[in-house]
XYZ file of C-alpha atoms in Angstrom:
598
model
C 69.009 72.570 -31.963
C 66.700 75.171 -33.613
C 67.273 74.979 -37.379
C 65.533 77.582 -39.242
C 65.871 75.767 -42.788
C 67.755 73.365 -44.676
C 70.198 75.947 -45.668
C 71.091 76.618 -42.356
C 71.437 73.235 -41.118
C 73.833 72.506 -44.550
C 76.010 75.227 -43.703
C 76.632 74.019 -40.353
C 77.792 70.801 -41.691
C 80.187 72.652 -44.006
C 81.649 74.333 -40.766
C 81.877 71.125 -39.008
C 83.789 69.766 -42.084
C 85.992 72.554 -42.495
C 86.730 72.670 -38.512
C 87.786 68.783 -39.322
C 89.878 70.386 -42.282
C 91.409 72.689 -39.847
C 92.320 70.312 -37.332
C 94.631 68.147 -39.631
C 97.123 71.241 -40.182
C 99.981 70.511 -37.936
C 102.217 68.048 -37.203
C 105.465 66.963 -35.457
C 107.887 69.208 -33.392
C 109.877 70.933 -36.385
C 112.077 73.745 -36.940
C 109.210 76.275 -37.570
C 107.837 75.278 -33.789
C 111.280 76.184 -32.157
C 112.761 79.610 -32.612
C 116.670 79.227 -31.760
C 116.859 82.652 -30.270
C 120.188 82.293 -29.144
C 119.245 83.194 -25.196
C 116.310 83.125 -23.373
C 113.189 85.025 -23.728
C 112.843 87.884 -21.512
C 109.893 88.652 -18.946
C 106.801 89.198 -20.285
C 106.161 93.094 -20.672
C 103.833 95.299 -22.234
C 103.064 94.526 -26.100
C 105.240 91.400 -25.657
C 103.801 87.874 -26.612
C 103.612 86.032 -23.119
C 106.215 83.775 -22.562
C 107.188 81.239 -20.028
C 110.013 78.862 -19.275
C 109.538 75.454 -18.421
C 111.909 72.643 -17.631
C 112.254 71.724 -21.303
C 112.913 75.446 -22.393
C 110.828 78.357 -22.805
C 107.462 78.638 -24.742
C 105.897 81.774 -26.432
C 102.444 82.154 -26.488
C 99.449 84.411 -27.334
C 97.368 87.034 -25.712
C 93.962 86.331 -26.831
C 90.880 88.925 -26.624
C 87.898 87.067 -24.814
C 84.310 86.785 -25.904
C 83.096 89.231 -23.452
C 85.718 91.145 -21.883
C 89.338 91.276 -21.102
C 92.178 89.286 -22.545
C 93.836 85.857 -21.544
C 96.896 84.051 -22.365
C 97.082 80.839 -24.523
C 99.830 78.325 -24.835
C 98.753 75.769 -27.445
C 100.005 72.832 -28.933
C 102.591 71.721 -26.176
C 104.310 68.377 -26.879
C 104.354 66.086 -23.623
C 105.285 62.885 -25.064
C 107.240 61.887 -28.102
C 104.850 61.457 -31.404
C 103.434 57.716 -31.136
C 104.574 56.617 -34.471
C 106.730 53.880 -36.045
C 107.929 51.483 -32.825
C 105.816 53.924 -30.683
C 102.577 52.900 -32.016
C 101.333 50.504 -29.524
C 103.618 51.390 -26.912
C 103.578 53.293 -23.605
C 104.266 57.172 -24.191
C 107.670 58.366 -23.934
C 108.546 61.693 -22.397
C 109.128 64.386 -24.602
C 112.830 65.864 -25.318
C 113.659 69.268 -24.217
C 114.081 71.658 -26.880
C 116.823 73.590 -25.169
C 117.812 76.764 -22.920
C 118.402 79.057 -26.021
C 115.454 77.800 -28.110
C 111.482 79.372 -27.901
C 108.924 76.881 -28.610
C 106.109 78.659 -30.600
C 103.086 77.594 -28.586
C 100.401 79.498 -30.924
C 99.273 77.128 -32.915
C 97.066 74.077 -32.057
C 97.978 70.705 -33.192
C 95.981 68.086 -35.144
C 93.406 65.759 -33.157
C 94.630 62.123 -33.199
C 93.233 59.629 -35.507
C 89.901 58.796 -35.035
C 86.894 57.766 -36.902
C 83.845 59.435 -34.830
C 81.025 57.136 -35.430
C 78.786 59.493 -33.589
C 78.687 61.482 -36.746
C 76.307 60.078 -39.611
C 78.992 59.112 -42.613
C 81.837 59.578 -40.402
C 85.176 59.627 -42.137
C 88.605 58.860 -40.718
C 90.373 62.228 -39.527
C 93.254 63.588 -37.327
C 97.233 62.593 -36.951
C 99.112 59.862 -34.991
C 101.500 62.691 -33.990
C 98.811 64.140 -31.409
C 100.071 63.975 -27.939
C 99.803 67.851 -27.228
C 98.126 69.962 -24.436
C 97.003 73.469 -23.963
C 97.401 75.763 -21.065
C 95.126 78.996 -20.595
C 95.810 81.498 -17.856
C 94.230 84.814 -17.009
C 96.494 87.703 -18.427
C 99.735 88.384 -16.227
C 98.382 92.144 -16.409
C 94.764 91.218 -14.993
C 95.688 89.087 -12.562
C 97.892 89.207 -9.545
C 96.432 86.083 -7.539
C 99.537 84.325 -6.983
C 99.247 80.566 -7.526
C 95.933 79.604 -9.316
C 94.067 76.316 -8.884
C 94.311 74.615 -12.031
C 91.369 72.391 -13.856
C 92.414 69.714 -16.318
C 90.053 68.795 -18.795
C 89.865 65.300 -20.382
C 87.641 65.160 -23.496
C 84.857 62.555 -24.052
C 84.280 60.754 -27.321
C 83.829 56.978 -26.238
C 87.514 56.596 -26.277
C 87.357 56.592 -30.290
C 86.828 60.442 -30.936
C 87.200 63.680 -29.624
C 90.100 66.518 -29.434
C 91.469 69.378 -27.118
C 90.583 71.834 -30.069
C 89.220 75.432 -28.742
C 87.024 75.531 -32.029
C 85.133 72.708 -29.508
C 86.408 73.381 -26.217
C 87.036 76.900 -26.291
C 88.446 78.475 -22.579
C 86.636 81.578 -22.984
C 84.156 81.216 -20.243
C 86.522 79.752 -18.043
C 89.059 82.618 -18.517
C 86.537 85.410 -18.052
C 86.391 84.631 -14.284
C 90.268 85.246 -13.832
C 90.066 82.536 -11.300
C 91.770 79.442 -12.586
C 94.231 78.072 -15.077
C 92.750 75.362 -17.650
C 94.463 72.856 -19.427
C 92.953 70.612 -22.210
C 94.868 67.502 -23.371
C 94.597 64.828 -26.083
C 95.396 61.151 -25.944
C 95.434 58.386 -28.224
C 92.100 57.041 -29.474
C 90.720 53.652 -30.586
C 92.877 50.871 -31.588
C 95.770 53.306 -31.132
C 94.934 53.980 -27.551
C 93.709 50.705 -26.553
C 95.266 47.778 -28.786
C 96.710 45.196 -26.656
C 97.830 41.323 -27.149
C 98.047 40.718 -23.101
C 101.868 40.925 -23.066
C 104.084 43.542 -22.237
C 104.971 44.006 -25.784
C 101.991 45.792 -26.068
C 99.999 45.905 -23.245
C 97.485 48.411 -23.794
C 95.846 51.229 -22.110
C 98.032 53.732 -23.846
C 95.231 56.393 -23.917
C 95.004 56.332 -20.176
C 98.933 56.360 -19.921
C 98.820 59.237 -22.329
C 96.882 60.936 -19.873
C 99.089 60.105 -17.150
C 101.963 61.798 -18.949
C 99.865 64.834 -19.382
C 99.110 65.125 -15.517
C 102.715 64.661 -14.729
C 103.647 67.632 -17.293
C 101.363 69.498 -15.392
C 102.147 68.629 -11.841
C 106.106 69.343 -12.960
C 105.507 72.531 -14.965
C 102.071 74.484 -14.202
C 103.862 76.431 -11.438
C 105.886 78.322 -14.042
C 102.369 79.547 -15.348
C 101.083 80.838 -12.099
C 99.259 77.404 -11.277
C 99.553 75.334 -7.983
C 100.502 72.051 -8.607
C 99.086 71.224 -5.039
C 95.474 71.996 -6.334
C 94.805 70.091 -9.390
C 91.275 69.129 -10.289
C 90.713 66.813 -13.004
C 87.404 66.781 -14.803
C 86.163 64.884 -17.698
C 82.521 64.062 -19.830
C 81.385 60.529 -20.971
C 84.895 58.625 -21.847
C 86.848 61.728 -20.061
C 84.460 61.005 -16.832
C 85.392 57.244 -17.041
C 89.050 58.192 -17.455
C 88.619 60.324 -14.378
C 87.584 57.994 -12.183
C 90.168 55.239 -13.342
C 92.903 57.774 -12.407
C 91.163 57.733 -8.708
C 91.999 53.995 -9.081
C 95.299 53.536 -10.955
C 98.509 53.064 -9.213
C 100.080 55.120 -11.686
C 98.166 58.188 -11.093
C 98.666 58.660 -7.223
C 99.404 62.420 -6.327
C 98.465 63.865 -9.857
C 95.356 66.047 -8.605
C 93.384 66.782 -5.420
C 89.912 66.823 -6.778
C 87.770 65.101 -9.340
C 84.620 66.038 -11.770
C 82.735 63.101 -13.531
C 80.528 64.445 -16.092
C 77.865 61.940 -17.798
C 80.067 58.574 -17.093
C 81.694 56.140 -15.068
C 84.359 53.515 -15.054
C 81.194 51.366 -13.921
C 79.459 51.737 -17.072
C 78.811 48.735 -19.618
C 80.839 50.635 -22.093
C 83.822 50.589 -19.872
C 83.951 47.008 -18.863
C 87.768 46.094 -19.751
C 88.354 43.695 -22.700
C 88.409 40.133 -21.677
C 90.666 38.841 -24.507
C 92.621 41.412 -25.975
C 94.655 38.838 -27.951
C 91.352 37.840 -29.393
C 90.475 41.097 -30.727
C 94.222 41.559 -31.940
C 93.681 38.937 -34.126
C 90.468 39.975 -35.361
C 91.927 43.325 -36.341
C 94.912 41.893 -38.227
C 92.663 39.469 -39.985
C 91.161 42.371 -41.807
C 94.389 43.124 -43.541
C 96.008 39.282 -43.284
C 93.643 36.468 -43.600
C 96.363 34.117 -42.529
C 96.877 36.439 -38.848
C 95.910 33.664 -36.911
C 99.111 32.043 -37.534
C 101.131 35.074 -36.390
C 102.561 35.087 -32.850
C 101.481 37.719 -30.483
C 104.636 40.058 -31.075
C 104.437 39.264 -34.880
C 100.772 40.994 -34.699
C 102.139 44.097 -33.149
C 104.650 44.171 -35.670
C 102.791 44.000 -38.966
C 100.032 46.179 -37.669
C 102.616 48.800 -36.951
C 103.473 48.835 -40.856
C 99.401 49.578 -41.658
C 98.674 53.030 -42.553
C 97.468 55.088 -39.876
C 94.031 56.203 -41.803
C 93.402 52.606 -42.852
C 93.685 51.168 -39.829
C 91.433 53.412 -38.355
C 89.159 52.709 -41.065
C 88.841 49.056 -40.537
C 86.849 49.294 -37.292
C 83.798 48.976 -39.624
C 84.742 45.343 -40.302
C 84.756 44.651 -36.628
C 81.275 45.935 -35.353
C 78.613 43.249 -34.421
C 75.806 45.541 -35.992
C 75.807 48.947 -37.501
C 78.586 51.051 -35.277
C 77.942 48.980 -32.188
C 79.243 48.433 -29.965
C 80.383 52.013 -30.082
C 83.257 51.567 -27.713
C 85.400 48.301 -29.070
C 88.533 49.135 -28.052
C 88.621 49.894 -24.313
C 90.659 49.638 -21.199
C 92.152 46.333 -20.230
C 93.634 44.945 -16.975
C 97.249 44.485 -16.740
C 99.474 42.325 -14.365
C 100.948 44.521 -11.674
C 104.196 42.814 -12.338
C 104.818 44.621 -15.875
C 107.608 46.708 -14.795
C 105.502 49.059 -12.514
C 103.961 50.634 -15.653
C 100.230 48.716 -15.180
C 97.482 51.284 -15.406
C 94.767 48.967 -14.014
C 95.677 46.009 -12.149
C 92.082 44.825 -11.882
C 88.747 45.380 -12.940
C 87.758 49.191 -11.980
C 84.505 47.897 -10.924
C 86.050 45.417 -8.214
C 88.477 48.230 -7.514
C 85.926 50.747 -6.802
C 83.743 47.993 -4.689
C 86.698 47.397 -2.363
C 87.415 50.906 -2.232
C 90.981 51.191 -3.899
C 91.092 54.345 -4.902
C 92.577 57.528 -4.045
C 90.328 59.316 -1.298
C 89.787 62.703 -2.622
C 86.769 65.246 -3.144
C 84.832 64.544 -6.250
C 81.627 65.119 -8.038
C 79.573 63.759 -10.608
C 76.504 64.641 -12.628
C 74.082 63.765 -15.552
C 71.491 64.850 -17.889
C 68.023 63.702 -18.454
C 68.191 62.054 -21.865
C 71.868 60.631 -21.890
C 71.041 57.752 -24.058
C 70.159 59.849 -26.920
C 73.657 59.912 -27.951
C 73.117 56.549 -29.615
C 69.304 55.886 -29.293
C 68.130 58.556 -31.817
C 70.214 57.841 -34.572
C 68.769 54.378 -34.314
C 64.906 55.531 -33.990
C 65.416 58.214 -36.859
C 66.601 55.930 -39.223
C 63.759 53.803 -40.601
C 65.746 50.810 -42.049
C 68.119 50.537 -38.671
C 64.959 50.795 -36.531
C 63.163 47.956 -38.543
C 66.257 45.783 -38.616
C 66.379 46.318 -34.678
C 62.975 44.984 -34.282
C 63.295 42.160 -36.531
C 66.390 41.138 -34.601
C 65.553 42.303 -31.056
C 66.684 39.169 -29.148
C 70.131 39.220 -30.795
C 70.801 43.044 -31.019
C 69.333 44.278 -27.962
C 72.075 42.625 -26.213
C 74.845 44.251 -28.267
C 73.546 47.545 -27.365
C 73.338 46.834 -23.866
C 76.837 45.086 -23.773
C 75.327 42.095 -21.617
C 73.865 38.475 -22.991
C 70.791 38.260 -20.938
C 68.772 35.429 -20.219
C 65.264 35.361 -21.837
C 63.597 35.932 -18.440
C 65.984 39.525 -18.192
C 64.975 40.286 -21.827
C 61.231 40.087 -21.237
C 61.745 42.240 -18.320
C 63.374 44.938 -20.391
C 60.195 44.665 -22.848
C 58.037 45.038 -19.638
C 59.833 48.007 -18.205
C 60.262 49.754 -21.440
C 58.202 48.555 -24.223
C 54.982 47.327 -22.890
C 53.042 48.931 -25.593
C 54.850 47.275 -28.126
C 54.302 43.983 -30.062
C 56.204 40.807 -29.838
C 57.454 41.984 -33.640
C 57.567 45.457 -32.983
C 58.950 46.487 -29.778
C 60.229 49.673 -30.390
C 57.944 52.210 -32.233
C 57.516 55.775 -33.246
C 55.216 56.225 -30.120
C 57.504 54.634 -27.487
C 60.923 56.132 -29.072
C 61.362 57.991 -26.003
C 61.213 54.894 -23.844
C 64.334 53.672 -26.080
C 66.176 56.361 -25.288
C 65.364 56.058 -21.520
C 66.516 52.412 -21.781
C 70.100 53.650 -23.011
C 69.928 56.466 -20.294
C 69.469 54.240 -17.429
C 71.760 51.385 -18.443
C 74.511 53.272 -19.768
C 74.449 56.621 -17.717
C 72.304 56.759 -14.649
C 72.692 53.306 -13.110
C 76.615 53.068 -13.150
C 76.545 56.672 -11.942
C 74.422 55.929 -8.843
C 76.378 52.727 -8.368
C 79.330 54.368 -8.419
C 77.941 56.632 -5.494
C 76.388 53.997 -3.455
C 79.375 52.216 -3.152
C 81.544 55.138 -2.108
C 78.888 55.770 0.532
C 79.784 52.299 1.869
C 83.454 51.613 1.042
C 84.926 55.099 0.793
C 85.791 57.917 3.171
C 83.372 60.344 2.937
C 85.075 62.683 5.624
C 87.656 63.450 3.477
C 86.269 62.342 0.147
C 82.673 64.058 0.179
C 80.703 63.281 -3.273
C 78.449 66.040 -4.651
C 75.929 65.601 -7.250
C 74.178 67.629 -9.934
C 71.503 67.311 -12.786
C 71.566 69.592 -15.796
C 68.427 69.809 -17.500
C 68.573 73.478 -18.529
C 66.931 73.472 -22.270
C 68.699 76.300 -24.591
C 68.507 76.888 -28.138
C 71.356 74.682 -29.080
C 71.886 70.866 -28.672
C 74.422 68.129 -29.782
C 71.317 66.148 -31.110
C 71.516 67.721 -34.228
C 75.209 66.434 -34.761
C 73.792 62.612 -33.872
C 71.109 62.671 -36.300
C 71.306 66.005 -38.737
C 67.809 66.645 -38.074
C 66.186 69.846 -36.366
C 63.888 67.644 -34.083
C 63.823 68.666 -30.448
C 64.914 65.468 -28.309
C 65.197 67.279 -24.873
C 68.472 67.876 -23.036
C 71.063 65.062 -24.351
C 74.416 63.831 -23.924
C 76.984 66.488 -24.225
C 74.661 69.287 -24.067
C 75.988 70.763 -20.653
C 79.439 71.510 -22.495
C 77.855 74.254 -24.413
C 77.880 76.121 -21.633
C 80.818 75.448 -20.017
C 83.313 75.696 -23.264
C 82.676 77.850 -26.378
C 82.421 75.989 -29.333
C 82.216 78.496 -32.207
C 82.784 75.475 -34.694
C 79.649 73.954 -33.709
C 77.291 76.732 -32.124
C 76.709 80.482 -32.057
C 77.478 82.548 -29.331
C 74.534 83.441 -26.849
C 73.861 86.914 -26.539
C 75.595 88.531 -23.804
C 72.253 89.362 -21.843
C 70.617 86.446 -22.555
C 69.703 83.576 -19.761
C 71.612 80.904 -21.739
C 74.717 83.554 -21.288
C 73.725 83.736 -17.619
C 73.421 80.064 -17.313
C 76.588 79.428 -19.072
C 78.415 81.907 -16.194
C 76.470 80.164 -13.098
C 77.871 76.626 -14.351
C 81.185 77.549 -14.950
C 81.377 79.218 -11.678
C 79.812 76.095 -9.870
C 82.532 74.037 -11.490
C 85.013 76.793 -10.441
C 83.802 76.723 -6.740
C 84.243 72.841 -6.523
C 88.040 73.373 -7.566
C 88.325 75.945 -4.534
C 86.321 74.137 -2.236
C 85.713 70.392 -2.985
C 81.927 70.430 -2.583
C 78.961 71.701 -4.475
C 78.263 75.343 -2.884
C 75.482 77.233 -4.693
C 72.394 76.250 -2.218
C 72.308 76.180 1.748
C 71.312 74.016 3.107
C 72.988 71.291 0.714
C 74.137 67.675 1.835
C 76.989 65.918 0.353
C 76.352 61.975 0.130
C 77.880 60.804 3.515
C 77.606 57.304 5.219
C 76.588 59.472 8.577
C 73.265 57.989 8.309
C 71.884 54.886 7.120
C 69.538 56.300 5.090
C 72.560 57.926 2.733
C 73.572 54.282 1.833
C 70.069 54.183 -0.282
C 71.586 57.529 -2.128
C 69.280 59.652 -0.334
C 71.359 62.772 -0.769
C 70.768 66.062 -2.386
C 70.943 66.785 -6.070
C 71.545 70.192 -7.383
C 69.822 70.778 -10.709
C 70.220 73.424 -12.972
C 67.283 73.813 -14.890
C 64.588 76.361 -16.880
C 62.408 76.430 -13.633
C 59.833 79.298 -13.442
C 61.293 79.886 -9.776
C 64.329 81.719 -10.726
C 67.378 81.375 -8.181
C 68.324 84.702 -6.773
C 66.412 86.768 -9.526
C 68.706 85.067 -12.184
C 66.600 83.565 -15.126
C 66.943 80.371 -14.448
C 66.558 77.811 -11.893
C 68.690 76.054 -9.444
C 67.260 73.577 -6.959
C 67.573 70.756 -4.763
C 65.859 67.471 -5.807
C 66.312 63.796 -4.564
C 68.570 61.747 -6.589
C 67.116 58.628 -5.285
C 65.691 55.769 -7.262
C 65.791 52.560 -5.722
C 63.527 51.261 -8.408
C 66.358 52.291 -11.116
C 69.088 50.732 -9.173
C 67.329 47.682 -8.094
C 66.134 46.810 -11.880
C 69.684 47.282 -13.586
C 71.543 45.835 -10.555
C 69.507 42.410 -11.119
C 70.226 42.929 -14.892
C 74.112 43.299 -14.513
């Protein structure tokens, strides 16, 4: 991010803190949320708030003036499950109770984010509420759109399974709504210990976050027609942990039939940070020992009971005491494998890497994409901190395995040094001069290799005729970047993890709007249309000829298929102020190195 002076970036920090405070406003379904009007609402007419009736009752939304032109309708803070509090903490989600035919739910105010401690932000504090299982529905205004049933795009936010929200302050719908072509749904799910705590038994099976998402998708399938959406044309898309979630929905038996297309942005279920927890009960005991030193004597069910009594803010804060070094591993709480015998309520019945290798997943069209400096999401916070970098170099053989989620042999560790830090000394692998190589290491290990492996395995075991896969690369550099929030420094780190989100969603709490005539605004319009085109067609379509990955030819098994790159190319695309070009996504050297490592 270009920051002109210290005053400006301090102002941004204040804005971000204000956003966090605002997102805490809200709560459980109350009398103020429901207007007992005595009869169902009348159909929408000029000058009235938009109203929609679903199976749970009727909702009153609001008409919103879009950023550049026109209006759209927003129905926000809609409950899709009961608040996961009390006995429902560490339990599978329970459907929300209907509020009645003669009541109107107030869907004009957003609800709080789920309890979280976002360690990606320096000096993060615990924020949010346990009562957070709500979703938002945005649709083009009825006065402006007479298309009938529109395709539906359901967005699953990222944040490493420990942070994030569906707030319009960060994931604003304006860019999608201005097209008038789709209905957009954003949802929230439990995070961290609340979303993934498990004792390895049915009393607390785990994967609650993913089951929250499943329940939200069931809500969409059941109710979206009332909003003018087509339940047969639902595209799920997510970024980072949201992308891993999307891939796991393709794998999970619980998600069958809930969507027709999928988009995975900068993430994969094959990533090291998504490897299922091997011994969830051990982690559960460690969690309980933070509060009770004698927790080792408790039975698994007693662990669940006592941890349900802990204040949510204190429980979220306690993650600091479970990390191996600094804030690592970032994603401590993650998916677990559940026995399929658990009352047909198991989300993952085997390691997702195994399911994908076997071809045990829904064969639907899907797309994946990546950015040049994905690894900056963690690496630059370390290289920008002199003390942390010094500590890492002094304990490289112990700490690098923590960062890479793998305990390698001395030989493999040395290969890491040769590949990335050949100019470093034995006592100082990572220096200011090769700091970019540290970013490259994270990018390859946590993002590029898992994505490439996902595509390769699909080409080998999937059905690319009915489930074609498209690939994109986003390397367009604009004036804003999420790198600022990873370090709170104005340094230019290139196009980093999350930067494509700036062009898909309006984020008024984090970034200034693009001038309407700017190349950034043009890039945003192009990228949004690209995603929507996929929701319509199931393949990437902006250039011809474009070859999706296929197994029709053995060459494709080397991932020798087309990647669409959105960039600052000097060769504009159809007289537009940016570049869209075909590049080769094949990198056999990268794949071979990390395939051997992992």
